[in-house]
Coordinates of C-alpha atoms in Angstrom, one line a residue:
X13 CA 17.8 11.4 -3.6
X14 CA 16.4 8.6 -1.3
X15 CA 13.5 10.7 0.9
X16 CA 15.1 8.5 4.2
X17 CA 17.9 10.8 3.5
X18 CA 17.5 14.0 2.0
X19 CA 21.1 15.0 2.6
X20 CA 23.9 14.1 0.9
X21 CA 25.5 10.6 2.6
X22 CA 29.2 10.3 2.7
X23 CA 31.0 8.1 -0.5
X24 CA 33.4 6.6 -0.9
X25 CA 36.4 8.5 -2.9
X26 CA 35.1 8.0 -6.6
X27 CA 38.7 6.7 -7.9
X28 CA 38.8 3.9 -5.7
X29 CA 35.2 2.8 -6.3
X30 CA 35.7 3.1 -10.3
X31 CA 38.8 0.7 -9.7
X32 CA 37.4 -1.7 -7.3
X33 CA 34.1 -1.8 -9.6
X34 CA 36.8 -3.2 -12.5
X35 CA 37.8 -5.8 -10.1
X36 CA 34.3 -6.2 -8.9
X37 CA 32.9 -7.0 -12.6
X38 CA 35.6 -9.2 -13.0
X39 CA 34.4 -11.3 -10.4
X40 CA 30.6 -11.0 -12.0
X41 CA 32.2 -12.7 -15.0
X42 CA 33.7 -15.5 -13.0
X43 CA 30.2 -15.8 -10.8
X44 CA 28.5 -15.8 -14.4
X45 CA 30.7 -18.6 -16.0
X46 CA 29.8 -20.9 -12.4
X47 CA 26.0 -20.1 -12.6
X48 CA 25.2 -23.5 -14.4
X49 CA 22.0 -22.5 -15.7
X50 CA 20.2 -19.8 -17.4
X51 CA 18.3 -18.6 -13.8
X52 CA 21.2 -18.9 -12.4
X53 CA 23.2 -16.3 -14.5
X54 CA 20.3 -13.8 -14.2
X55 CA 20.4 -14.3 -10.5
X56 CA 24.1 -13.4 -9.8
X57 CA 24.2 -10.3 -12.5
X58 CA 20.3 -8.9 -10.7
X59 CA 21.7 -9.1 -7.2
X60 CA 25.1 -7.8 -8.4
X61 CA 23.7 -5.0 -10.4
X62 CA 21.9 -4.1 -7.0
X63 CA 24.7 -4.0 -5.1
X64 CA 26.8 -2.3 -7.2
X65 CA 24.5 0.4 -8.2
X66 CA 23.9 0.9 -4.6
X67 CA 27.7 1.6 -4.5
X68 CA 26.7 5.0 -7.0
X69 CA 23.7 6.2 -5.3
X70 CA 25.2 10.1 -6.1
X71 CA 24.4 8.8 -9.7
X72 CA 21.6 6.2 -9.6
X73 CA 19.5 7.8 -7.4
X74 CA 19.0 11.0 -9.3
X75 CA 16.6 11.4 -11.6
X76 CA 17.3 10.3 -15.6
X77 CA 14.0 9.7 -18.1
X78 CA 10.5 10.3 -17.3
X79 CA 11.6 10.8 -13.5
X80 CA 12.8 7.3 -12.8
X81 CA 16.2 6.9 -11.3
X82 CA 19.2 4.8 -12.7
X83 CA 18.3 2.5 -9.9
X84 CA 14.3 2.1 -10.6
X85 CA 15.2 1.8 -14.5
X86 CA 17.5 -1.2 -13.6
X87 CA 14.7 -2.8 -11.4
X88 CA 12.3 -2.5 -14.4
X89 CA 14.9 -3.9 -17.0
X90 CA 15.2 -6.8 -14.1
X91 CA 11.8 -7.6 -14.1
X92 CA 11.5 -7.7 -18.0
X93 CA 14.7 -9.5 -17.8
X94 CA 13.3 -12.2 -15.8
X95 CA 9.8 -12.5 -17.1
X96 CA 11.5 -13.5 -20.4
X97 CA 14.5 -15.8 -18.7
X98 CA 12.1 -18.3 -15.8
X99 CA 9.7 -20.5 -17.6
X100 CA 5.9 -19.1 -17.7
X101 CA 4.4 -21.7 -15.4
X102 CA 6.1 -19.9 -12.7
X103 CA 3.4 -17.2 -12.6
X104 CA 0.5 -19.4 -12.7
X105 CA 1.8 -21.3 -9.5
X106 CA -0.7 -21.2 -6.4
X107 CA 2.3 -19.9 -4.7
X108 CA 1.9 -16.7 -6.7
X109 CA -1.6 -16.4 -5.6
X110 CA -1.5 -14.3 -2.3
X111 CA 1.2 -11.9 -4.4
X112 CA -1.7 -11.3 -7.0
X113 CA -4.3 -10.8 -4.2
X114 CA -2.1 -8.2 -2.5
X115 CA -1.5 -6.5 -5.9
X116 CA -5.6 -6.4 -6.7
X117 CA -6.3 -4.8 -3.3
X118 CA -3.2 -2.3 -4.4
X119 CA -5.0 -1.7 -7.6
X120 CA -8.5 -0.9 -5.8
X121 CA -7.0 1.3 -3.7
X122 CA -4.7 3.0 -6.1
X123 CA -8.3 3.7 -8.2
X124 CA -9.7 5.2 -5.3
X125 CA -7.2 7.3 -4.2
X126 CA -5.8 8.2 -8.1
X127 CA -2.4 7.3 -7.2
X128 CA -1.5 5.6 -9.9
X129 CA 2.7 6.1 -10.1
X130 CA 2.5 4.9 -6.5
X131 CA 0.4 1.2 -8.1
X132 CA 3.3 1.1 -10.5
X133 CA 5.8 1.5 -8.3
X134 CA 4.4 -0.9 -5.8
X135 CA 3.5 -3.7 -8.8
X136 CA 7.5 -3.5 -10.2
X137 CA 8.7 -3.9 -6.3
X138 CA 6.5 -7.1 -6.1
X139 CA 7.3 -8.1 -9.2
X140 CA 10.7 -8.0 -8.6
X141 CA 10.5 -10.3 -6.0
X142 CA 8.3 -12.8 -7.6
X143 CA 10.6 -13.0 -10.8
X144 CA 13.8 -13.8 -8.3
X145 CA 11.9 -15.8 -6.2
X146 CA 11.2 -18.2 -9.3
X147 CA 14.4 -17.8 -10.9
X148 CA 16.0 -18.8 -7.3
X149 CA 14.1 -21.7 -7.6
X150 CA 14.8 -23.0 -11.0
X151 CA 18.3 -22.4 -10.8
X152 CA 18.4 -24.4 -7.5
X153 CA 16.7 -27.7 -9.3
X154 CA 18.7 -27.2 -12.2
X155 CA 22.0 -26.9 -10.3
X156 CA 21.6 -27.0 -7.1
X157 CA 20.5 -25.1 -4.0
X158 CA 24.5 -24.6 -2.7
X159 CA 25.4 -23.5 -5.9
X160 CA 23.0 -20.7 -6.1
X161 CA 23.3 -19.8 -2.2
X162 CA 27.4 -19.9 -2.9
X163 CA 27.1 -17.5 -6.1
X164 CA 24.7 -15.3 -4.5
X165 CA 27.0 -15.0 -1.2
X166 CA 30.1 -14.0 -3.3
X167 CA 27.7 -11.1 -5.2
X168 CA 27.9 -9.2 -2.0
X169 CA 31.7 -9.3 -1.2
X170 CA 31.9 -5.7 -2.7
X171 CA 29.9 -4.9 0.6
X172 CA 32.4 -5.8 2.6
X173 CA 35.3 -4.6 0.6
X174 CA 34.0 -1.3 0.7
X175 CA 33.2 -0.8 4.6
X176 CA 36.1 -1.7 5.5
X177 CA 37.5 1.3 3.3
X178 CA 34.9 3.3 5.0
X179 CA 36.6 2.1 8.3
X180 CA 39.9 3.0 7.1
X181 CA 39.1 6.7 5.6
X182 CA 36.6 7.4 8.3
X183 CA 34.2 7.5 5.6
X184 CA 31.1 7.5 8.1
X185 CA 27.3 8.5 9.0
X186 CA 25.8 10.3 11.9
X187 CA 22.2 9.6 11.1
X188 CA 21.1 10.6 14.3
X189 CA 23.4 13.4 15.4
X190 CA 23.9 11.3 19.1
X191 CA 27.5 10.6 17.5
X192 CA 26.7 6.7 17.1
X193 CA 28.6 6.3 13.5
X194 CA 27.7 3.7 10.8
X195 CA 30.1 2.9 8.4
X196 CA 28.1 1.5 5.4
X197 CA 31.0 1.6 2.8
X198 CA 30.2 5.0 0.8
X199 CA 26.2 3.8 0.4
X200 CA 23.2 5.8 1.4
X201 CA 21.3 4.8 4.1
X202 CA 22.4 1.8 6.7
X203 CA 19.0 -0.1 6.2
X204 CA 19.3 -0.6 2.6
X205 CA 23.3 -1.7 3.5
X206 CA 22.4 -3.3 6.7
X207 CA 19.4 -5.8 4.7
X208 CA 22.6 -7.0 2.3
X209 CA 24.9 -7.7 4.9
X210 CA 21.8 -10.0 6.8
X211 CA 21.2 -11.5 3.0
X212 CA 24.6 -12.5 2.3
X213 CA 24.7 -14.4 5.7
X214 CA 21.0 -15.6 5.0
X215 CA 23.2 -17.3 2.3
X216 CA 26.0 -18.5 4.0
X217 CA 23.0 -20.1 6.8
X218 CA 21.4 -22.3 4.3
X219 CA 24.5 -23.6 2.3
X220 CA 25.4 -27.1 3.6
X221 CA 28.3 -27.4 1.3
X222 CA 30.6 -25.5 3.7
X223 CA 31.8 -26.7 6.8
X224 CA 30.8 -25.0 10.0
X225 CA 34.1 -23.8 11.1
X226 CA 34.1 -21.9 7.6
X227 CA 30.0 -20.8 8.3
X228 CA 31.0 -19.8 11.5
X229 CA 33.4 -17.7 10.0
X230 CA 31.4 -16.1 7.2
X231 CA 28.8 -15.5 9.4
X232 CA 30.6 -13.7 12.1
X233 CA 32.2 -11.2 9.4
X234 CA 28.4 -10.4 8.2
X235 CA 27.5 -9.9 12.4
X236 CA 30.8 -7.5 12.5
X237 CA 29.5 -5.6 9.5
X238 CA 26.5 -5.1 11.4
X239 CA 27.9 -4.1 14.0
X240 CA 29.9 -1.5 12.1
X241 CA 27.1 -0.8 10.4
X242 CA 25.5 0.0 13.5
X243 CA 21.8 -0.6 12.8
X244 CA 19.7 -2.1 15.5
X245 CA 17.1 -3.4 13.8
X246 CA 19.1 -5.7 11.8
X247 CA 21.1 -6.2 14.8
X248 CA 18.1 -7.9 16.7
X249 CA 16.5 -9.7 13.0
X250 CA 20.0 -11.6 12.7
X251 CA 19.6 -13.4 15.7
X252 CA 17.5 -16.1 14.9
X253 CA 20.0 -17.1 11.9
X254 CA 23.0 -16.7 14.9
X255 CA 20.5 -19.2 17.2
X256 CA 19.9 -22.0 14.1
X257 CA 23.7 -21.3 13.1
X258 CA 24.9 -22.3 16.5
X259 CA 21.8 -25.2 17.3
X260 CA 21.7 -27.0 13.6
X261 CA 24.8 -26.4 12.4
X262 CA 27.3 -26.9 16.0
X263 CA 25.6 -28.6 18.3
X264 CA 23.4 -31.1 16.4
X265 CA 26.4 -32.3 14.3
X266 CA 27.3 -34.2 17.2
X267 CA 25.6 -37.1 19.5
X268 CA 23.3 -36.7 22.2
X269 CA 25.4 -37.3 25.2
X270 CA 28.0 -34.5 23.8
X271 CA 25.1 -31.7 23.1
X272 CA 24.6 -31.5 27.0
X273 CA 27.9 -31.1 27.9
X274 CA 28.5 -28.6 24.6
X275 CA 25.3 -26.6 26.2
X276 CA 27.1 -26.1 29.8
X277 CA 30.4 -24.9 28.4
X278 CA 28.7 -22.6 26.1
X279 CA 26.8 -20.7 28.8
X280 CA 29.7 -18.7 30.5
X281 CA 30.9 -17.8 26.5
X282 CA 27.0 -16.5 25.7
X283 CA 26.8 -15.0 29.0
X284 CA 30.1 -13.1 28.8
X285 CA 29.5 -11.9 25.1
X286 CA 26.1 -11.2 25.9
X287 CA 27.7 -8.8 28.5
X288 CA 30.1 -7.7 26.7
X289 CA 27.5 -7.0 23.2
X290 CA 25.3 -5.4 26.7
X291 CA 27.6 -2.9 28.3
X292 CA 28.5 -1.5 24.0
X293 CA 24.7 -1.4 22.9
X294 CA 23.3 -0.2 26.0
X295 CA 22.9 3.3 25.1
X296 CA 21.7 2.0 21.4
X297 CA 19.0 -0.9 22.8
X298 CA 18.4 1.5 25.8
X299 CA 15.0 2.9 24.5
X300 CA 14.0 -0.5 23.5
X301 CA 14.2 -1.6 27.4
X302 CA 11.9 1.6 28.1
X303 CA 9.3 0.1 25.2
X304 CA 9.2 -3.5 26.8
X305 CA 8.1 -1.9 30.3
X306 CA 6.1 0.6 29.4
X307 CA 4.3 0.1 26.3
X308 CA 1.5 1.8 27.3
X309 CA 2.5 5.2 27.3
X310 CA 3.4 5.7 23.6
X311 CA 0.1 4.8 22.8
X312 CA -1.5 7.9 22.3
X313 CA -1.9 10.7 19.2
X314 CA 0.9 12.3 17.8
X315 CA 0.9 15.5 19.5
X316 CA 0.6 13.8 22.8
X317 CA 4.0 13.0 22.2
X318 CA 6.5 14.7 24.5
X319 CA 9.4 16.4 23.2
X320 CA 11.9 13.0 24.5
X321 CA 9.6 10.4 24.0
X322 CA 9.4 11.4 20.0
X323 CA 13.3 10.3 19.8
X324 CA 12.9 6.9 21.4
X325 CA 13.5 4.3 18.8
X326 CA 14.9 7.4 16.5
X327 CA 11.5 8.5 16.5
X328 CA 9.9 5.0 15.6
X329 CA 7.5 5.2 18.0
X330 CA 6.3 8.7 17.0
X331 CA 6.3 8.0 13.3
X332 CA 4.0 4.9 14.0
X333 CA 1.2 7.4 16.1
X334 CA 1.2 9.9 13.0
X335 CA 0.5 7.3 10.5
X336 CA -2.1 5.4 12.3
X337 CA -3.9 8.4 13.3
X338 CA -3.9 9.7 9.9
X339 CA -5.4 6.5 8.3
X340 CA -8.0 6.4 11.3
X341 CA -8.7 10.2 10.1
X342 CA -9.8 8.5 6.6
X343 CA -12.6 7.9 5.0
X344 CA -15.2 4.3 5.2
X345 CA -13.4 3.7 2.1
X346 CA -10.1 4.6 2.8
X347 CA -10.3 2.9 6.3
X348 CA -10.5 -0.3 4.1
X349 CA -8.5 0.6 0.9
X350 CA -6.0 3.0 2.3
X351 CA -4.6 6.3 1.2
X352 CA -3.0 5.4 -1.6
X353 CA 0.2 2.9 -2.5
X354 CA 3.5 5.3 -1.8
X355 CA 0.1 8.2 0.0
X356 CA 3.0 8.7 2.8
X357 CA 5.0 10.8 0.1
X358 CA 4.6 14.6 0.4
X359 CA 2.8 14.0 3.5
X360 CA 4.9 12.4 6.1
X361 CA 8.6 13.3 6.0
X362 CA 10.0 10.0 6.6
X363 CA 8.5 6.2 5.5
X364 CA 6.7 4.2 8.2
X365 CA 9.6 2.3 9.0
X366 CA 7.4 -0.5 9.6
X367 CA 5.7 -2.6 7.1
X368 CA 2.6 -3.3 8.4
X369 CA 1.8 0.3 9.8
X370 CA 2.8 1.5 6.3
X371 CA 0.3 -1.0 4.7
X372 CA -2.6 0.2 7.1
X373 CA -2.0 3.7 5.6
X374 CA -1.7 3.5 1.9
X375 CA -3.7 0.2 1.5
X376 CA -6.2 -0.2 4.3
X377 CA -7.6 -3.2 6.0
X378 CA -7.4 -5.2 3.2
X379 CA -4.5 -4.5 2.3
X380 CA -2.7 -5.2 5.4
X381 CA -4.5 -8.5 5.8
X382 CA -3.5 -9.3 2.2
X383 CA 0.0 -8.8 3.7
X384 CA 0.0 -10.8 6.7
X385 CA -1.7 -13.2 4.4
X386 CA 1.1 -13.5 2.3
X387 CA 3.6 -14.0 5.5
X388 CA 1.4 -16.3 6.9
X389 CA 0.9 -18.6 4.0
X390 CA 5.3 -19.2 3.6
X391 CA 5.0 -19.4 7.2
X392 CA 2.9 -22.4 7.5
X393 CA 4.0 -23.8 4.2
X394 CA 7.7 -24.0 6.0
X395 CA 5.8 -26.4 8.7
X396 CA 5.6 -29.2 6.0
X397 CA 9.0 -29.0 5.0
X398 CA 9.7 -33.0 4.8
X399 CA 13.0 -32.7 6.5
X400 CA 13.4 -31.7 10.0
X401 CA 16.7 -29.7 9.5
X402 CA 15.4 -27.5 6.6
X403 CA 12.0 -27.0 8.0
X404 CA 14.0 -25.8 11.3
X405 CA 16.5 -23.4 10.1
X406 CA 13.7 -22.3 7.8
X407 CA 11.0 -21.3 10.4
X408 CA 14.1 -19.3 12.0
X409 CA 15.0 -17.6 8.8
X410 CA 11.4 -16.2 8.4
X411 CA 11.3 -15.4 12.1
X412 CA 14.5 -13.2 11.0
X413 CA 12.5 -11.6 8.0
X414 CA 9.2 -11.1 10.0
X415 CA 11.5 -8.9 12.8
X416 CA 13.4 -6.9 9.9
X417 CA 9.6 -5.7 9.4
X418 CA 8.6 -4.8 12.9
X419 CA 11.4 -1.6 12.4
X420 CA 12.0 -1.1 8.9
X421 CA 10.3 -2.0 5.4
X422 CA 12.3 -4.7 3.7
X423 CA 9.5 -5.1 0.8
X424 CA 10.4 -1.3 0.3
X425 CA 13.5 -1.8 -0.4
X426 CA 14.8 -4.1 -3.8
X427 CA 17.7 -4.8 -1.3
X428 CA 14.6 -6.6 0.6
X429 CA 13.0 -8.2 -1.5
X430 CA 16.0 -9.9 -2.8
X431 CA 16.5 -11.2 1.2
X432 CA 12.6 -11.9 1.0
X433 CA 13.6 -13.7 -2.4
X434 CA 16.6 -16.3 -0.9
X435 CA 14.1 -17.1 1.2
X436 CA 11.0 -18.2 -0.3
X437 CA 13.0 -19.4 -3.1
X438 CA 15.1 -21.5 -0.4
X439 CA 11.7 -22.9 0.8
X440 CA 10.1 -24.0 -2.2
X441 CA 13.0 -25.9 -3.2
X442 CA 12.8 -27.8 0.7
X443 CA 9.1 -28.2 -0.4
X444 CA 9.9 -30.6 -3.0
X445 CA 13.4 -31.1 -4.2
X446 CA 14.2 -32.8 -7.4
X447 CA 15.7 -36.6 -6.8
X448 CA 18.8 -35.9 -8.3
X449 CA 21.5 -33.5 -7.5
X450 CA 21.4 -32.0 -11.0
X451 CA 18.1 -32.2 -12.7
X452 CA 16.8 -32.4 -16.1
X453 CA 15.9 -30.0 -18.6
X454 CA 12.6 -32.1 -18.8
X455 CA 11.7 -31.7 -15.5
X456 CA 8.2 -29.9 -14.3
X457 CA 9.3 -26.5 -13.5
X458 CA 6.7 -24.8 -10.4
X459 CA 6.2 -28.4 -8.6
X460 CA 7.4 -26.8 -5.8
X461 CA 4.7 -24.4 -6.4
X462 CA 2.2 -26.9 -6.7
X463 CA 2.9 -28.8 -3.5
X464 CA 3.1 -25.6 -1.7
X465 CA -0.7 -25.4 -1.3
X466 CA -1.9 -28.9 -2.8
X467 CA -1.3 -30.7 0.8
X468 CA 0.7 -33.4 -1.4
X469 CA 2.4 -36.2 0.7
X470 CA 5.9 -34.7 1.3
X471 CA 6.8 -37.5 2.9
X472 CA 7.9 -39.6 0.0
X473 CA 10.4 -37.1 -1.4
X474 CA 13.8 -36.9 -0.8
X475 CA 15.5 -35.1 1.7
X476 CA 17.4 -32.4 2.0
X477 CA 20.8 -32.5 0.2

């Protein structure tokens, strides 16, 4: 069982899943037979297989051979899978190169600590998103990028099918016993659900092949799942892609003159929705208020903690003061190679539930500057994106990402590092897109790669299509 959640989450009633998952794979065969390319088709069926198998977590998540779950032997046969399907010079790409670092310094500490299942586990969750990251890629300049964004949309309708049976059945979670339900359609645990529902409208935000009245649309379903979903964290991280939906997509389609007077009529409509999203979430985003003004009391050890302040943030706030004052209890070496990759198991009852406190823990110093290394690296890479309305919705998309990790662990979850995935992939396509709409089979797979930290002139290649 997922340690987020010992207990047993609510499913969705076994005959209707088995059915729907008939119709589902019917779809996968349609998404296959639209892929285009080989990368393509291993795309769709790894991020349906994901989802899907999420859709079982009574069955994946329990233990088969050697102690790895249906799920974790999937991600393994994925990474195989992809190793063998996107050409090798993927992996010897400079934009591999802070990935490898971060894996070394996981290595090191995972020595130190003798913890090696935890290095395994770690190396197949990075590997994972390195293998779609490239495959993204290639299928993009072998088809092209609204293809792939299109197919990879579509692998997440069961998502949506299935909540809104949980809607209808009632088929919902009290994770925090405050009576704030999520219905996250029979799966385990909202994050995981919550990071597919921000992914599929990650998708929908970078396709240009659909009009924006049919964006608009797309995307407010995936806001209304989250909503339903009732996670705030993804709440707050889909923001930015609401922001560049609205700026890049609405208001800069038309000429200057209009975007002013498009601004003033848009401010009562914000305003009241803002009021209106306000006076719902206020209980929910209440404790985030309480951080914002008074930061300074939280920060203090763990059994400072009084009995309310360890349930602000569903305990976020109190998790974060027991992890960083167990890694400051470490030793020299652990201070700067952590406890251990996957230490917090059998030691802390839940996961950080944020990615860079977690990294501080199991991998130290180094490995949480290896981390915001990698971030930072796709970050300012983004800034040389030739075209201003890529780069744009781009820098908004990892603004989106970088928030997901201020309150949950994406990179923990497959489900996030196939967002993390669309999204680097999406980038190094922008980076240096082929001058064709369909390219070669003799073209340079990795280019992208190349350019990424080569400083070549981007300014010669052709937009964005």
């Amino acid at each position: 069982m997922d340690p987020l959640n010992p207990g047993a989450a609510p499913q969705t009633p076994f005959p209707i899943l088995l059915a729907l998952t008939c119709v589902f794979t019917a779809m996968l065969v349609l998404l296959v037979r639209r892929s285009g390319s080989l990368p393509g088709c291993f795309v769709v069926v790894a991020v349906w297989l994901r989802v899907i198998s999420g859709a079982y977590h009574f069955i994946t998540f329990l233990p088969l051979a050697g102690g790895f779950s249906i799920n974790a032997l999937l991600s393994v046969l994925t990474v195989g899978a992809g190793v063998l399907v996107v050409n090798p010079r993927n992996f010897v790409q400079m934009w591999m190169v802070p990935i490898y670092v971060l894996l070394a310094v996981t290595a090191a500490s995972a020595i130190l600590n003798g913890s090696t299942s935890g290095a395994v586990d770690m190396f197949f969750k990075w590997g994972y998103a390195a293998v779609l990251i490239a495959a993204m890629c290639e299928a993009m300049r072998r088809t092209s990028p609204n293809r792939v964004l299109m197919l990879v949309a579509f692998c997440y309708a069961p998502i949506f099918v299935l909540q809104v049976i949980s809607v209808v059945f009632g088929i919902a979670k009290d994770t925090e016993g405050d009576g704030a339900v999520s219905y996250i359609g029979g799966y385990n645990h909202e994050a995981a659900f919550s990071i597919m529902i921000v992914t599929f409208v990650l998708a929908v935000y970078f396709n240009t092949g659909w009009s924006f009245v049919v964006k608009a649309a797309l995307i407010s379903m995936g806001v209304l799942g989250i909503f339903l979903a009732n996670y705030r964290t993804a709440i707050v991280a889909i923001l930015p892609l609401l922001l560049g939906t609205f700026m890049f997509d609405g208001v800069w389609r038309f000429d200057r003159k209009s975007r002013s007077f498009i601004f003033v009529m848009a401010i009562p409509l914000v305003m009241g929705l803002a009021a209106l999203a306000g006076d719902r979430l206020a209980d929910r985003f209440g404790d985030l208020a309480t951080l914002l003004t008074d930061s300074g009391r939280f920060l203090k050890p763990p059994q400072q903690f009084l009995e309310d302040e360890q349930k602000i943030l569903s305990g976020r706030l109190y998790i974060w003061s027991n992890y960083v004052t167990g890694y400051l209890h470490g030793t020299d070496m652990q201070l700067l190679l952590g406890d251990g990759p996957n230490s917090w198991v059998g030691t802390f009852v839940k996961y950080a539930h944020n990615t860079m406190v977690s990294y501080l823990y199991e991998l130290g110093v180094l490995g949480l500057m290896s981390l915001l290394a990698l971030w930072a690296t796709f970050v300012v890479a983004t800034f040389r994106v030739p075209h201003a309305y890529a780069r744009n919705k781009l820098l908004l998309a990892q603004a989106c990402f970088l928030l997901f990790n201020l309150a949950t662990m994406p990179h923990w979850n497959i489900e996030g590092n196939i967002l993390f995935a669309l999204l680097q992939a999406s980038l190094l396509y922008h980076l240096a897109p082929p001058r064709r709409a369909v390219e070669s089979e003799a073209a340079t797979p990795g280019a992208d790669g190349r350019r990424f930290f080569r400083g070549a002139n981007l300014s010669s290649l052709s937009t964005m299509r």
